[in-house]
Tab-separated table of C-alpha atoms and ligand atoms in Angstrom:
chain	number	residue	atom	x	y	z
A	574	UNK	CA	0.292	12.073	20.486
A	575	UNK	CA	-2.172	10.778	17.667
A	576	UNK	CA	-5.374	9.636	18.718
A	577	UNK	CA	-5.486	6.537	18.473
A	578	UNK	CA	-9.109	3.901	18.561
A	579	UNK	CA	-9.474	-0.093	18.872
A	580	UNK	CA	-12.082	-2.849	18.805
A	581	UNK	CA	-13.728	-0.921	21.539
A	582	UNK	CA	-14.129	2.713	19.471
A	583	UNK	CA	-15.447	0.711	16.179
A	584	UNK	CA	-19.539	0.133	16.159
A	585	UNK	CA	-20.047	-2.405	13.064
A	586	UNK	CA	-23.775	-1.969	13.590
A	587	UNK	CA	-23.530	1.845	11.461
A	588	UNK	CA	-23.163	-0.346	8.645
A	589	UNK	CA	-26.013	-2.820	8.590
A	590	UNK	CA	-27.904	-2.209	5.934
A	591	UNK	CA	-25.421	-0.367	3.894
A	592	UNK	CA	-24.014	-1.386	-0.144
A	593	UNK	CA	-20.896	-0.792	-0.186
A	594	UNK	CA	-19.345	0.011	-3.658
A	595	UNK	CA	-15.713	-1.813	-3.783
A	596	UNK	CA	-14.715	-0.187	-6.750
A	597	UNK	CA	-11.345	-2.115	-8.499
A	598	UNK	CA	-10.438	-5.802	-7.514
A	599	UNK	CA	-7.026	-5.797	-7.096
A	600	UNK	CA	-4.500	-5.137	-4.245
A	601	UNK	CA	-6.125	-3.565	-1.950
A	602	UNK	CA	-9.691	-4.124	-3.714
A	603	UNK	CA	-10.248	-7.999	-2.786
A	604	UNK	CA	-9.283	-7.814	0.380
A	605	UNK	CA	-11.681	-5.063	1.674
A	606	UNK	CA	-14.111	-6.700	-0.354
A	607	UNK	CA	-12.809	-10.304	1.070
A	608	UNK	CA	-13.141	-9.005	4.687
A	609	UNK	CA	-15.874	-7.065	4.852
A	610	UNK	CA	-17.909	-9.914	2.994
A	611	UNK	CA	-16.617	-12.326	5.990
A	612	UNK	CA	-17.797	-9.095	8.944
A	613	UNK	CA	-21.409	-9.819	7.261
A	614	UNK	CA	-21.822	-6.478	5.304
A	615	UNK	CA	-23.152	-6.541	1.406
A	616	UNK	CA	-20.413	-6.327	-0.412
A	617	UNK	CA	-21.396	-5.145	-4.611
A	618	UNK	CA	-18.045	-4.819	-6.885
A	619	UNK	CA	-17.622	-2.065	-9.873
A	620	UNK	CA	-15.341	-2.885	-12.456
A	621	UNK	CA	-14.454	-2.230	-16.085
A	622	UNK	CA	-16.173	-4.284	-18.961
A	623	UNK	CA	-13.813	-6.900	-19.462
A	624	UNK	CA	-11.820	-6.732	-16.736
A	625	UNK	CA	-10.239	-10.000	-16.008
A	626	UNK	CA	-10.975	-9.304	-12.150
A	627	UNK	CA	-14.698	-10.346	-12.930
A	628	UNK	CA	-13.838	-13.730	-12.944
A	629	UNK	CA	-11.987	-13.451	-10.178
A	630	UNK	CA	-14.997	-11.500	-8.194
A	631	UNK	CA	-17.563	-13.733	-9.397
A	632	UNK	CA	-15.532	-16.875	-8.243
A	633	UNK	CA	-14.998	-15.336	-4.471
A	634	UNK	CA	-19.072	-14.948	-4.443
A	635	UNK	CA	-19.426	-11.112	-5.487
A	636	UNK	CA	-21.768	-9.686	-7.442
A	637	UNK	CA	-19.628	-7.439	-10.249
A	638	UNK	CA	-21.237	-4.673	-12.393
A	639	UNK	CA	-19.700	-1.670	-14.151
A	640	UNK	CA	-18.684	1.419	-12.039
A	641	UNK	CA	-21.201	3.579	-12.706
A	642	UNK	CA	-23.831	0.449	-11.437
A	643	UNK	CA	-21.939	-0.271	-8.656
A	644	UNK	CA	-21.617	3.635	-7.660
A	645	UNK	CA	-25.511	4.134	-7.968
A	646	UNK	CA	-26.297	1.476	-5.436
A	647	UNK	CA	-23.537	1.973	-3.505
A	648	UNK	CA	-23.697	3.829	0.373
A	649	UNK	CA	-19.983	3.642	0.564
A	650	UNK	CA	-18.093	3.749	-2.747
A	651	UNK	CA	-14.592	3.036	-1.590
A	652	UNK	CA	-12.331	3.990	-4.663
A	653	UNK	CA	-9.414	1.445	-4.733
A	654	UNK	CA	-8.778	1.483	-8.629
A	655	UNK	CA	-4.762	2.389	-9.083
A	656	UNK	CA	-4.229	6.225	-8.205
A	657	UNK	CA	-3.210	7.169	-11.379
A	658	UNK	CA	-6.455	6.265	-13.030
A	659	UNK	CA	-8.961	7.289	-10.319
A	660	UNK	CA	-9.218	11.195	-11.476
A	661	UNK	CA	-10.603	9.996	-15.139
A	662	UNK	CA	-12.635	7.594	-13.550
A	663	UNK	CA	-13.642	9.801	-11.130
A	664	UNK	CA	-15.074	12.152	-13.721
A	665	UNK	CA	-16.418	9.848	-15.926
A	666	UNK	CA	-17.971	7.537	-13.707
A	667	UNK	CA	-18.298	8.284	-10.147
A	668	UNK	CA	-19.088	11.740	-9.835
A	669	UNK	CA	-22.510	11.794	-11.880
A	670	UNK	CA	-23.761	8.884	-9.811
A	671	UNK	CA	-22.945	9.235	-6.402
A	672	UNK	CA	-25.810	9.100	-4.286
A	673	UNK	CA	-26.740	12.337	-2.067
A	674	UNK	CA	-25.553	11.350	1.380
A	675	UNK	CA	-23.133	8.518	0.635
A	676	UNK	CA	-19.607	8.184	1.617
A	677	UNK	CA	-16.868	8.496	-0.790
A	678	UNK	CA	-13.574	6.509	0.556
A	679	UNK	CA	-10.346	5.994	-0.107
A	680	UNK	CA	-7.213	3.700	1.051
A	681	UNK	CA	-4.787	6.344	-0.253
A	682	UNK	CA	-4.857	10.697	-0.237
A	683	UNK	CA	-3.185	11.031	-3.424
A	684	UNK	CA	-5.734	12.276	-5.478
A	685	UNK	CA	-7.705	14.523	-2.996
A	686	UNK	CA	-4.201	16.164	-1.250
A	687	UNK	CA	-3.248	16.957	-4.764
A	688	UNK	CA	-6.810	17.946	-5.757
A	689	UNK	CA	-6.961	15.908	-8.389
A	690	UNK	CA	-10.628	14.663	-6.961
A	691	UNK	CA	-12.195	17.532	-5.776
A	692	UNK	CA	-15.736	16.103	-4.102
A	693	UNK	CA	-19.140	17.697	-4.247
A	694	UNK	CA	-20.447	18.847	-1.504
A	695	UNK	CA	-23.135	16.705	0.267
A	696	UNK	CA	-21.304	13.567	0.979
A	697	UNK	CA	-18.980	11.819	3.500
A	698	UNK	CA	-15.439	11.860	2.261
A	699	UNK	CA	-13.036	9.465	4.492
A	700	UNK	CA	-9.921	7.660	4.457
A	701	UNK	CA	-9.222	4.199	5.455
A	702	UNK	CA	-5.659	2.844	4.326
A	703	UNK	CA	-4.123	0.121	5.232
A	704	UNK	CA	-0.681	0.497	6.543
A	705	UNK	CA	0.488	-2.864	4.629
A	706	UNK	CA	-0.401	-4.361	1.118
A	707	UNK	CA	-3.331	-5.526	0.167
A	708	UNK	CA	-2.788	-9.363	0.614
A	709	UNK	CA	-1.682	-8.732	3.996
A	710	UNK	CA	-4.675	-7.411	5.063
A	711	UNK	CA	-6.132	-10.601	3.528
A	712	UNK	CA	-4.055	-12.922	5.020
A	713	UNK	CA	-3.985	-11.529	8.754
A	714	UNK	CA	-7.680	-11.075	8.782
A	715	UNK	CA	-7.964	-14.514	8.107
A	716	UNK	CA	-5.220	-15.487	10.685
A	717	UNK	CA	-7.859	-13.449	13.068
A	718	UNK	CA	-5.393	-10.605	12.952
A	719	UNK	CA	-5.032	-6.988	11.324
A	720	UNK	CA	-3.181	-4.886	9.821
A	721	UNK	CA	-3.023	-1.487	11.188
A	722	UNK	CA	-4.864	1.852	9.477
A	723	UNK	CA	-5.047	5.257	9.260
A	724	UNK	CA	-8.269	7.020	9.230
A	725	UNK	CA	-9.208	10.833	8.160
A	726	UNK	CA	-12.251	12.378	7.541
A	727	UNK	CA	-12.138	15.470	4.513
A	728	UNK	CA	-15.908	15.896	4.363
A	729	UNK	CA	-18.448	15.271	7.240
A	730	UNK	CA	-21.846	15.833	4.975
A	731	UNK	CA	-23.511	13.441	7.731
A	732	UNK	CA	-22.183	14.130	10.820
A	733	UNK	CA	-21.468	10.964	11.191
A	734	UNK	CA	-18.383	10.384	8.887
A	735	UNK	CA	-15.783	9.224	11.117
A	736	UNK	CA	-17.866	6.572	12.673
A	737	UNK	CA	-18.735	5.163	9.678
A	738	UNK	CA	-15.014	5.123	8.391
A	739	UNK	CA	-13.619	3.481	11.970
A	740	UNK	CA	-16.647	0.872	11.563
A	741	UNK	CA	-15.452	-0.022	7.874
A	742	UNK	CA	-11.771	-0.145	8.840
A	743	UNK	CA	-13.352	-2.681	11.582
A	744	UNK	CA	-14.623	-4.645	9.098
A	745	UNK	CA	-11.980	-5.235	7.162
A	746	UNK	CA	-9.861	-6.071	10.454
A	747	UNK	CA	-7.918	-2.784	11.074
A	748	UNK	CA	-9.373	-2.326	14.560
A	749	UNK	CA	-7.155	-5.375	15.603
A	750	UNK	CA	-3.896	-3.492	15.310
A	751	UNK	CA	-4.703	-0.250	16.373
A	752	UNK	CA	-6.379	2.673	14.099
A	753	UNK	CA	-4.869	6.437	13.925
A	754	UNK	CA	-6.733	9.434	13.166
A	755	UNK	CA	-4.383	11.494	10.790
A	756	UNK	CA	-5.750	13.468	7.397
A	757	UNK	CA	-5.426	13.814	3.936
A	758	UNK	CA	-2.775	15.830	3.949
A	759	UNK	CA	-0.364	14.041	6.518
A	760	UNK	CA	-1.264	10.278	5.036
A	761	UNK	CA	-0.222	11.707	1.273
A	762	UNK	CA	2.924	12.924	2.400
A	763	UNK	CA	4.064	10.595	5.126
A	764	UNK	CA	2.898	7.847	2.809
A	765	UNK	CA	4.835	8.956	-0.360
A	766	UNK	CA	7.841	10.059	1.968
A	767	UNK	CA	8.343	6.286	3.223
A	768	UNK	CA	7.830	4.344	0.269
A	769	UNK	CA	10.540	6.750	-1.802
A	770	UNK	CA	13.039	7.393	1.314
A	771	UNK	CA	12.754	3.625	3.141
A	772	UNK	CA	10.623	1.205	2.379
A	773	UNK	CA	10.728	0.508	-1.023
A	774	UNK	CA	13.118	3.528	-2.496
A	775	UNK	CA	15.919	3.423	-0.012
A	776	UNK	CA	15.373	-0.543	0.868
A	777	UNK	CA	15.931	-1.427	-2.876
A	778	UNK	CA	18.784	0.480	-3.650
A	779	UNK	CA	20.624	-0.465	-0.344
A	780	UNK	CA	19.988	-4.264	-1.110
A	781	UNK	CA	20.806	-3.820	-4.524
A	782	UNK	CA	24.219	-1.813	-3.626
A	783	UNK	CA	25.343	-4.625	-1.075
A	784	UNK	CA	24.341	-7.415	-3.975
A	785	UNK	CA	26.214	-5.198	-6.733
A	786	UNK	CA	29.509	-5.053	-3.975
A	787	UNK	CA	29.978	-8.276	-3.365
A	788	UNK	CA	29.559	-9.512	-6.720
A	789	UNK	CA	31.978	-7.007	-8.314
A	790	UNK	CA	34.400	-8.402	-5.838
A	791	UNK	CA	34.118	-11.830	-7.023
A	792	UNK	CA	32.052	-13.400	-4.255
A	793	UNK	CA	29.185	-15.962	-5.285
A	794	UNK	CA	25.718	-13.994	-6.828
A	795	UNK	CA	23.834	-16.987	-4.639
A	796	UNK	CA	25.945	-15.570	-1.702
A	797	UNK	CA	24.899	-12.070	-2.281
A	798	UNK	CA	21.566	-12.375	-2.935
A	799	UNK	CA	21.143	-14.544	0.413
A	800	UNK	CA	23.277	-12.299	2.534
A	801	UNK	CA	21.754	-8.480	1.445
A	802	UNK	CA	18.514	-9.314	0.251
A	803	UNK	CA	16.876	-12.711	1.349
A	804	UNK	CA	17.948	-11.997	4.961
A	805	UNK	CA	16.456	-8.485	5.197
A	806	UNK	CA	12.824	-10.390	5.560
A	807	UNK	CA	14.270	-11.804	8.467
A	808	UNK	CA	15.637	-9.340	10.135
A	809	UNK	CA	12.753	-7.430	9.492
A	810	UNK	CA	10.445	-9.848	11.389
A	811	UNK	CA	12.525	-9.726	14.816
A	812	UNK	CA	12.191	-5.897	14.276
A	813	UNK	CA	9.151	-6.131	13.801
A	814	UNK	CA	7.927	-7.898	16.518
A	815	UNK	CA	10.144	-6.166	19.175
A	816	UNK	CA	12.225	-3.619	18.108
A	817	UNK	CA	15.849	-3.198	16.957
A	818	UNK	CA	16.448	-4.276	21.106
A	819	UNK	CA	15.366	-7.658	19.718
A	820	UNK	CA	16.960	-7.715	16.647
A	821	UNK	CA	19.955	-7.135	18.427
A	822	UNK	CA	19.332	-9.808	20.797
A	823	UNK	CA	18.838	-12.364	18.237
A	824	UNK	CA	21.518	-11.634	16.394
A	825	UNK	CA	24.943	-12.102	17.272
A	826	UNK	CA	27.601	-9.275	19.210
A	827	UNK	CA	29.710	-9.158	15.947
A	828	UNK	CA	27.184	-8.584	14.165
A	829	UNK	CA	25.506	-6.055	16.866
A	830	UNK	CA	29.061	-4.145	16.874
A	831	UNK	CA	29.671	-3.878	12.882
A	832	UNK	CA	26.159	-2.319	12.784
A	833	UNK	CA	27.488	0.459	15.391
A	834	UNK	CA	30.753	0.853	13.397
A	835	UNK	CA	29.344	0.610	10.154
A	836	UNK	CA	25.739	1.891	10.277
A	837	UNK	CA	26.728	5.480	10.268
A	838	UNK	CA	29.676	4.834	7.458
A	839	UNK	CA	27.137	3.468	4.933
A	840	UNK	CA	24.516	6.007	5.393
A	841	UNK	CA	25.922	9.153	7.151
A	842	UNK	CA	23.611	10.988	8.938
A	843	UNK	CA	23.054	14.287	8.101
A	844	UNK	CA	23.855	13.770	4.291
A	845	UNK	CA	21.128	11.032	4.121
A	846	UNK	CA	19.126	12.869	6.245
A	847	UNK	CA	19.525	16.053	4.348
A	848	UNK	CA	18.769	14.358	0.771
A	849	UNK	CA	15.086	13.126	2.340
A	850	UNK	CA	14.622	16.657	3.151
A	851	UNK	CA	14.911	17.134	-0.491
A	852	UNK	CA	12.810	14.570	-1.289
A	853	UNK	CA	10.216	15.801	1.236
A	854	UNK	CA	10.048	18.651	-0.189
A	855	UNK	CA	9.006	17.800	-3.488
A	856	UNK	CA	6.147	15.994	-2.531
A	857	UNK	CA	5.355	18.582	-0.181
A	858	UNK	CA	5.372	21.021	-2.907
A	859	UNK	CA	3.386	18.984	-5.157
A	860	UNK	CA	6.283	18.639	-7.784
A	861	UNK	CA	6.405	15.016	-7.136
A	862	UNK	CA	3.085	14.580	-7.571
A	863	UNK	CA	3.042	16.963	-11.146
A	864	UNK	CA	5.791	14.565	-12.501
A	865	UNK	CA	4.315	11.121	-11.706
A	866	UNK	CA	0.780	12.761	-13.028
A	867	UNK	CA	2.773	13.866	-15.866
A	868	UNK	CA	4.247	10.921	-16.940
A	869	UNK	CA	1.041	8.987	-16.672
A	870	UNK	CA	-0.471	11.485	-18.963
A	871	UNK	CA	1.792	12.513	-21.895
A	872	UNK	CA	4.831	9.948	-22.079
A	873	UNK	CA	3.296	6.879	-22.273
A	874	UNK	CA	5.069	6.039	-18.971
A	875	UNK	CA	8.293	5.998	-21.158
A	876	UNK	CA	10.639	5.725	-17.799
A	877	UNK	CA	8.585	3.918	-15.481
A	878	UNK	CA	8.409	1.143	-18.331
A	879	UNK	CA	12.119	1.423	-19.049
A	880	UNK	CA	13.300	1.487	-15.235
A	881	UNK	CA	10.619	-1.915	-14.420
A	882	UNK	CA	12.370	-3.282	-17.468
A	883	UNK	CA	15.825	-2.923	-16.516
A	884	UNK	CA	15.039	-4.259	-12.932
A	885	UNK	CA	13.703	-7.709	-14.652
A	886	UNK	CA	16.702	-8.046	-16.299
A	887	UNK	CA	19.060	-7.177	-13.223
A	888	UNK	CA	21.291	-10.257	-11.801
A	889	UNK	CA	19.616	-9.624	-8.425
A	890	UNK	CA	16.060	-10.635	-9.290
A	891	UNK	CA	17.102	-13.501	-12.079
A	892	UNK	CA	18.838	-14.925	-9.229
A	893	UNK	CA	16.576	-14.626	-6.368
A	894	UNK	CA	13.826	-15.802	-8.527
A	895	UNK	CA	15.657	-19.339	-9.226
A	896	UNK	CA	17.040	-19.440	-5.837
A	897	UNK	CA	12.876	-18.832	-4.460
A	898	UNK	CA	12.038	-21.585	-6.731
A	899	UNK	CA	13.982	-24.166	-5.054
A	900	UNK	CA	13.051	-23.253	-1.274
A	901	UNK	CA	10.417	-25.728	-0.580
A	902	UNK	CA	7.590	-23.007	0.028
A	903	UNK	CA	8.979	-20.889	-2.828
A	904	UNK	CA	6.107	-22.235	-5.301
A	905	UNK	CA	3.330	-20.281	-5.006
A	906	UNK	CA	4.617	-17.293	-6.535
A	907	UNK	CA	0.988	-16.079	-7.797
A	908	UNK	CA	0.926	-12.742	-5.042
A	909	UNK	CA	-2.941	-12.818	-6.119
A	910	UNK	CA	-4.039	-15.798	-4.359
A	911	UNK	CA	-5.331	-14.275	-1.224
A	912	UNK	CA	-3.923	-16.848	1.112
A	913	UNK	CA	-0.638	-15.993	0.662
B	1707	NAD	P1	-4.070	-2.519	-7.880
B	1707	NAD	O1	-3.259	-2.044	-9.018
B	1707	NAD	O2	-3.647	-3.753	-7.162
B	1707	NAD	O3	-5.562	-2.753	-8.344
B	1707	NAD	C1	-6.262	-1.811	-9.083
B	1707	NAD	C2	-7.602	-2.364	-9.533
B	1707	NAD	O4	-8.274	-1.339	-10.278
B	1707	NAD	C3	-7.535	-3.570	-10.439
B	1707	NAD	O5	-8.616	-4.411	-10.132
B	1707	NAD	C4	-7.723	-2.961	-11.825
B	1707	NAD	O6	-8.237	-3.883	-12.720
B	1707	NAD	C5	-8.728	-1.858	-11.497
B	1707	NAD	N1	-8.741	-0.780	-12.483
B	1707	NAD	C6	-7.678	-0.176	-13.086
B	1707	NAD	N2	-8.093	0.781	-13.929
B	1707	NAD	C7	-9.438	0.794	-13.850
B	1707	NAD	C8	-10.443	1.561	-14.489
B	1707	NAD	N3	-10.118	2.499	-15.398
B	1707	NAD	N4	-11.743	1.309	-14.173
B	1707	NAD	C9	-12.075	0.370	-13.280
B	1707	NAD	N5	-11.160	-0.396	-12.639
B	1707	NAD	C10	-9.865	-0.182	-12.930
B	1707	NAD	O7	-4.204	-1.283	-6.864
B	1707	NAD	P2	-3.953	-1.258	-5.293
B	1707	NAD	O8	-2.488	-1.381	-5.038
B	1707	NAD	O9	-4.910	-2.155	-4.616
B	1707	NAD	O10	-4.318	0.257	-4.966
B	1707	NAD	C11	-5.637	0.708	-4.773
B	1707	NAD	C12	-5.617	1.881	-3.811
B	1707	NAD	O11	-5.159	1.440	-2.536
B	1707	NAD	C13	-4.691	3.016	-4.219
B	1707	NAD	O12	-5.275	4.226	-3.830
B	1707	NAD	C14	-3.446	2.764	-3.389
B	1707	NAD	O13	-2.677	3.904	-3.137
B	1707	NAD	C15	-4.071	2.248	-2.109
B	1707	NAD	N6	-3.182	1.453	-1.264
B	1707	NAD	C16	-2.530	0.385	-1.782
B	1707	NAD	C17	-1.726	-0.386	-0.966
B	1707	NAD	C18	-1.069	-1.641	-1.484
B	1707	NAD	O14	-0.452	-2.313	-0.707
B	1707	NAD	N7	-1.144	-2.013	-2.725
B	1707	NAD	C19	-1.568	-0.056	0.396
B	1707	NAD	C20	-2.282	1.026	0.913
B	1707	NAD	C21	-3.092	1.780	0.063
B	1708	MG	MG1	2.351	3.178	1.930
């Protein structure tokens, strides 16, 4: 069983008197920043020159200066710039100004499982990532909720690392769900695993096969689109909240039986099961990792562009988007506005 810590396990006072370095505004970067500010810690922001997070930053009450700034005066630099970018950054702009004894953090393994970061020795290296996007962990702190974390130490310079990482994932609201100790290593892959396998990977493409079937076969797009892809939300939420026993109590005995004779027909077993093997494997052997690195690096990001564009243009999202529109709450589209 993972080890598991709560409200109780978290001391906030290890980081009284502290800068922390929020380094990138986006995602994941106001909302630590958002929180923490609101837990009473001082809160600086690094960004690039020109970035139009500045604003933004400014706006919420932050004090923004370049990375480099921000990484001098910071006692926790928590890296939350896209993974992608972080290595270059990294190099150019973190490294040669980290303070002796600070903590170097991170919402996301990538770049130290695939040693893409490799840290200096002398400073605290921790994780503390957010099982859920960024404006969730906005929004649920503010509902006086969280969302839960993981949290792994690399490099205990201080001896004191993994307090100081469970009293930052306190701040920004984690200890409210529930916090598990796990490392590098197992966040990466677990992490990468889900989001290609289920979450988003496998949860696209079986919403987008169930639009594409009934469409084909003549049935209403509006149909479609509310039946295999609006409704997963809701389903979701009763899972969420108490299981697929719930889910299954909410919703009706036809429905309950059709997922028992049909579950199994859609996705069989051992051939699904065997193809996220596969995929396990590559980003177990790093040649996920090489590929995605690769195509940051040399092809402009020639098929990630091409894909994103082709999913714009599918009949799926044109008609969920103008469908969204006219549901009374469907306005506020902007995912940036941290109330959301
Ligand atoms: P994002 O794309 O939403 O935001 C990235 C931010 O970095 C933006 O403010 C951008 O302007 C800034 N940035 C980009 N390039 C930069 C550069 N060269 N110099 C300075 N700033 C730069 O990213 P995100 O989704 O918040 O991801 C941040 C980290 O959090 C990643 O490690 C990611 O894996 C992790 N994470 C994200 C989520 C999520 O839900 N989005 C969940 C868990 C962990
Ligand atoms: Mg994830």
């Amino acid at each position: 069983m993972a080890k598991m810590y709560y409200e109780k396990d978290c001391n906030l006072d290890l980081l009284k008197g502290k800068k922390i370095a929020i380094i990138g505004y986006g995602s994941q970067g106001h909302a630590h920043a958002l929180n923490l500010k609101d837990s009473g810690f001082d809160v600086i922001i690094g960004l690039r020159e020109n970035s139009k997070r500045i604003k933004e930053a400014n706006d919420a009450g932050f004090k923004t200066m370049s990375v480099s700034e921000a990484v001098k005066n910071g006692d926790i630099v928590m890296v939350l710039i896209n993974d992608e970018v972080q290595a270059d950054v990294y190099n150019k702009d973190i490294l040669p100004n980290l303070k002796k004894g600070a903590a170097l953090a991170f919402a996301h393994g990538f770049n130290i499982r695939y040693k893409q970061i490799i840290p200096p020795e002398g400073v605290d290296v921790f994780m503390a990532a957010p099982k859920g996007p960024g404006h969730t962990v906005r929004s649920n702190f503010v509902a006086g909720k969280g969302v839960p974390c993981l949290v792994a130490v690399e490099q205990d310079a201080t001896g004191n690392a993994l307090k100081i990482a469970l009293a930052y994932i306190a701040g920004i609201g984690g200890s409210k769900a529930g916090i598990m100790e796990t490392t590098f290593h197992d966040e990466t892959e677990t992490d990468l695993f889900g989001e290609q396998c289920v979450l988003c990977g496998g949860v696209v493409d079986l919403m987008q096969c169930g639009f594409e079937v009934l469409v084909e076969a003549g049935y209403e797009p509006e149909n479609a689109y509310f039946e295999c892809i609006h409704e997963m939300k809701l389903i979701i939420d009763l899972i969420n909240k108490g299981g697929i026993e719930a889910m299954n109590y909410s919703i009706s005995d036809t429905a309950e039986y059709g997922e028992y004779v049909s579950g199994e027909r859609i996705l069989p077993h051992e051939e699904v099961k065997n193809r996220m093997r596969k995929v396990l494997k590559d980003i177990q052997d790093g040649s996920f990792a090489g590929k995605w690195i690769a195509e940051n690096k040399s092809n402009g990001r020639a098929f990630f562009n091409s894909r994103r564009e082709m999913l714009k243009k599918h009949q799926m999202e044109i008609v969920g988007k103008n469908l969204r529109e006219n549901m009374i709450w469907g306005k506020d589209t902007n995912l940036d506005n941290a109330s959301n």
